[in-house]
Amino acid sequence: MLIDKVNPVAFDPMNEIHNNELKYVNALYEALEKNENVEKAYEEFINDVKNHFAFEEKLMDKYKFFATVPHKMEHQRILNELLQLQTRLDDRELIKDYLKNAFVPWLENHVNTMDTVTAGFFKMVNATI
Ligand SMILES: [Fe+2]
Ligand SMILES: [Fe+2]
């Protein structure tokens, strides 16, 4: 397993989405280790990342969150990296290294900073999905 948990935030629908993402990234890591179904696992992972980001962005727009632009920029940056890596799936070690040393630390940090502030805002405005 690559990552067991991320810290909870103040808005439960986001926690659900984050926990779901851990399943996909762990499944991808396992696929890479076994060298089985890597393309499919990567596709499912990246679709989940897109859904995760789109969910937060839709609510940020709906409730006019004050830091929508920097939050979206962080999402876009990591999504671009993931899309670029999708062209390098033949290099299993590169992908594993990226997930372990770039994606996971990014996700932990993003949840602890941007997402924590955003979730606090959603809670404050009684956001509904
Ligand atoms: Fe998030
Ligand atoms: Fe986010």
Tab-separated table of C-alpha atoms and ligand atoms in Angstrom:
chain	number	residue	atom	x	y	z
A	1	MET	CA	0.000	0.000	0.000
A	2	LEU	CA	1.251	3.414	-0.951
A	3	ILE	CA	-0.824	5.630	1.335
A	4	ASP	CA	-3.112	4.680	4.195
A	5	LYS	CA	-4.928	7.922	4.984
A	6	VAL	CA	-4.985	11.683	4.656
A	7	ASN	CA	-6.098	14.088	7.351
A	8	PRO	CA	-9.823	14.760	7.562
A	9	VAL	CA	-11.201	18.184	6.619
A	10	ALA	CA	-14.300	20.005	7.931
A	11	PHE	CA	-16.572	19.121	4.993
A	12	ASP	CA	-17.488	15.427	4.868
A	13	PRO	CA	-18.215	15.031	1.146
A	14	MET	CA	-14.572	15.990	0.533
A	15	ASN	CA	-13.362	13.327	2.965
A	16	GLU	CA	-15.336	10.739	1.057
A	17	ILE	CA	-13.738	11.851	-2.186
A	18	HIS	CA	-10.252	11.838	-0.676
A	19	ASN	CA	-10.677	8.353	0.769
A	20	ASN	CA	-11.866	7.139	-2.589
A	21	GLU	CA	-8.809	8.613	-4.272
A	22	LEU	CA	-6.532	6.677	-1.932
A	23	LYS	CA	-8.130	3.461	-3.185
A	24	TYR	CA	-7.384	4.360	-6.795
A	25	VAL	CA	-3.806	5.438	-6.199
A	26	ASN	CA	-3.128	2.311	-4.125
A	27	ALA	CA	-4.666	0.124	-6.838
A	28	LEU	CA	-2.456	1.797	-9.443
A	29	TYR	CA	0.632	1.285	-7.309
A	30	GLU	CA	-0.227	-2.372	-6.869
A	31	ALA	CA	-0.777	-2.753	-10.618
A	32	LEU	CA	2.671	-1.232	-11.222
A	33	GLU	CA	4.307	-3.553	-8.719
A	34	LYS	CA	2.665	-6.619	-10.242
A	35	ASN	CA	3.082	-5.234	-13.750
A	36	GLU	CA	-0.572	-6.020	-14.479
A	37	ASN	CA	-3.310	-3.844	-16.018
A	38	VAL	CA	-1.246	-0.686	-15.559
A	39	GLU	CA	-2.908	1.223	-18.418
A	40	LYS	CA	-6.405	0.539	-17.097
A	41	ALA	CA	-5.443	1.364	-13.502
A	42	TYR	CA	-3.835	4.617	-14.619
A	43	GLU	CA	-6.928	5.574	-16.612
A	44	GLU	CA	-9.192	4.909	-13.634
A	45	PHE	CA	-6.890	6.838	-11.319
A	46	ILE	CA	-6.697	9.884	-13.558
A	47	ASN	CA	-10.481	9.906	-14.070
A	48	ASP	CA	-10.896	9.853	-10.317
A	49	VAL	CA	-8.445	12.746	-9.899
A	50	LYS	CA	-10.417	14.738	-12.495
A	51	ASN	CA	-13.683	14.032	-10.657
A	52	HIS	CA	-12.107	14.958	-7.332
A	53	PHE	CA	-10.905	18.312	-8.618
A	54	ALA	CA	-14.110	19.044	-10.551
A	55	PHE	CA	-16.196	18.390	-7.438
A	56	GLU	CA	-14.269	20.933	-5.371
A	57	GLU	CA	-14.102	23.469	-8.197
A	58	LYS	CA	-17.837	23.343	-8.831
A	59	LEU	CA	-18.530	24.118	-5.160
A	60	MET	CA	-15.876	26.853	-5.061
A	61	ASP	CA	-17.589	28.506	-8.010
A	62	LYS	CA	-21.072	28.007	-6.571
A	63	TYR	CA	-20.164	29.575	-3.190
A	64	LYS	CA	-17.671	32.110	-4.585
A	65	PHE	CA	-14.769	30.879	-2.477
A	66	PHE	CA	-12.174	33.633	-1.984
A	67	ALA	CA	-9.140	31.571	-3.091
A	68	THR	CA	-10.659	29.724	-6.025
A	69	VAL	CA	-7.949	30.777	-8.487
A	70	PRO	CA	-4.880	29.511	-6.576
A	71	HIS	CA	-6.744	26.344	-5.596
A	72	LYS	CA	-7.651	25.608	-9.220
A	73	MET	CA	-4.072	26.357	-10.275
A	74	GLU	CA	-2.718	23.731	-7.891
A	75	HIS	CA	-5.165	21.200	-9.297
A	76	GLN	CA	-4.252	22.070	-12.869
A	77	ARG	CA	-0.534	21.790	-12.243
A	78	ILE	CA	-0.726	18.289	-10.822
A	79	LEU	CA	-3.244	17.147	-13.431
A	80	ASN	CA	-0.883	18.304	-16.199
A	81	GLU	CA	1.926	16.276	-14.654
A	82	LEU	CA	-0.291	13.202	-14.458
A	83	LEU	CA	-1.345	13.601	-18.100
A	84	GLN	CA	2.291	13.922	-19.175
A	85	LEU	CA	3.238	10.812	-17.246
A	86	GLN	CA	0.472	8.899	-18.977
A	87	THR	CA	2.678	8.945	-22.079
A	88	ARG	CA	5.493	7.240	-20.117
A	89	LEU	CA	3.656	4.235	-18.738
A	90	ASP	CA	6.282	1.906	-20.212
A	91	ASP	CA	8.674	3.167	-17.528
A	92	ARG	CA	7.080	1.543	-14.488
A	93	GLU	CA	9.827	2.714	-12.106
A	94	LEU	CA	9.408	6.326	-13.187
A	95	ILE	CA	5.680	6.203	-12.455
A	96	LYS	CA	6.184	4.501	-9.098
A	97	ASP	CA	8.826	7.045	-8.158
A	98	TYR	CA	6.547	9.916	-9.151
A	99	LEU	CA	3.591	8.558	-7.172
A	100	LYS	CA	5.675	7.960	-4.061
A	101	ASN	CA	7.866	11.063	-4.106
A	102	ALA	CA	5.684	13.647	-5.841
A	103	PHE	CA	1.971	12.796	-5.952
A	104	VAL	CA	1.546	11.480	-2.403
A	105	PRO	CA	3.493	14.321	-0.715
A	106	TRP	CA	1.584	16.783	-2.904
A	107	LEU	CA	-1.778	15.271	-1.942
A	108	GLU	CA	-0.973	15.269	1.776
A	109	ASN	CA	0.177	18.860	1.626
A	110	HIS	CA	-2.761	19.955	-0.537
A	111	VAL	CA	-5.283	18.376	1.834
A	112	ASN	CA	-3.585	19.977	4.846
A	113	THR	CA	-3.525	23.450	3.308
A	114	MET	CA	-5.810	24.393	0.378
A	115	ASP	CA	-8.431	21.735	1.000
A	116	THR	CA	-8.507	22.370	4.742
A	117	VAL	CA	-9.152	26.082	4.217
A	118	THR	CA	-11.681	25.395	1.453
A	119	ALA	CA	-13.550	22.791	3.524
A	120	GLY	CA	-13.708	25.216	6.455
A	121	PHE	CA	-15.247	27.771	4.137
A	122	PHE	CA	-17.787	25.253	2.788
A	123	LYS	CA	-18.756	24.386	6.343
A	124	MET	CA	-19.089	28.039	7.274
A	125	VAL	CA	-21.467	28.754	4.388
A	126	ASN	CA	-23.390	25.492	4.967
A	127	ALA	CA	-22.551	24.290	1.476
A	128	THR	CA	-24.692	21.560	-0.022
A	129	ILE	CA	-23.721	19.466	-3.006
B	1	FE	FE	-9.271	17.561	-2.438
B	2	FE	FE	-8.259	20.550	-3.812
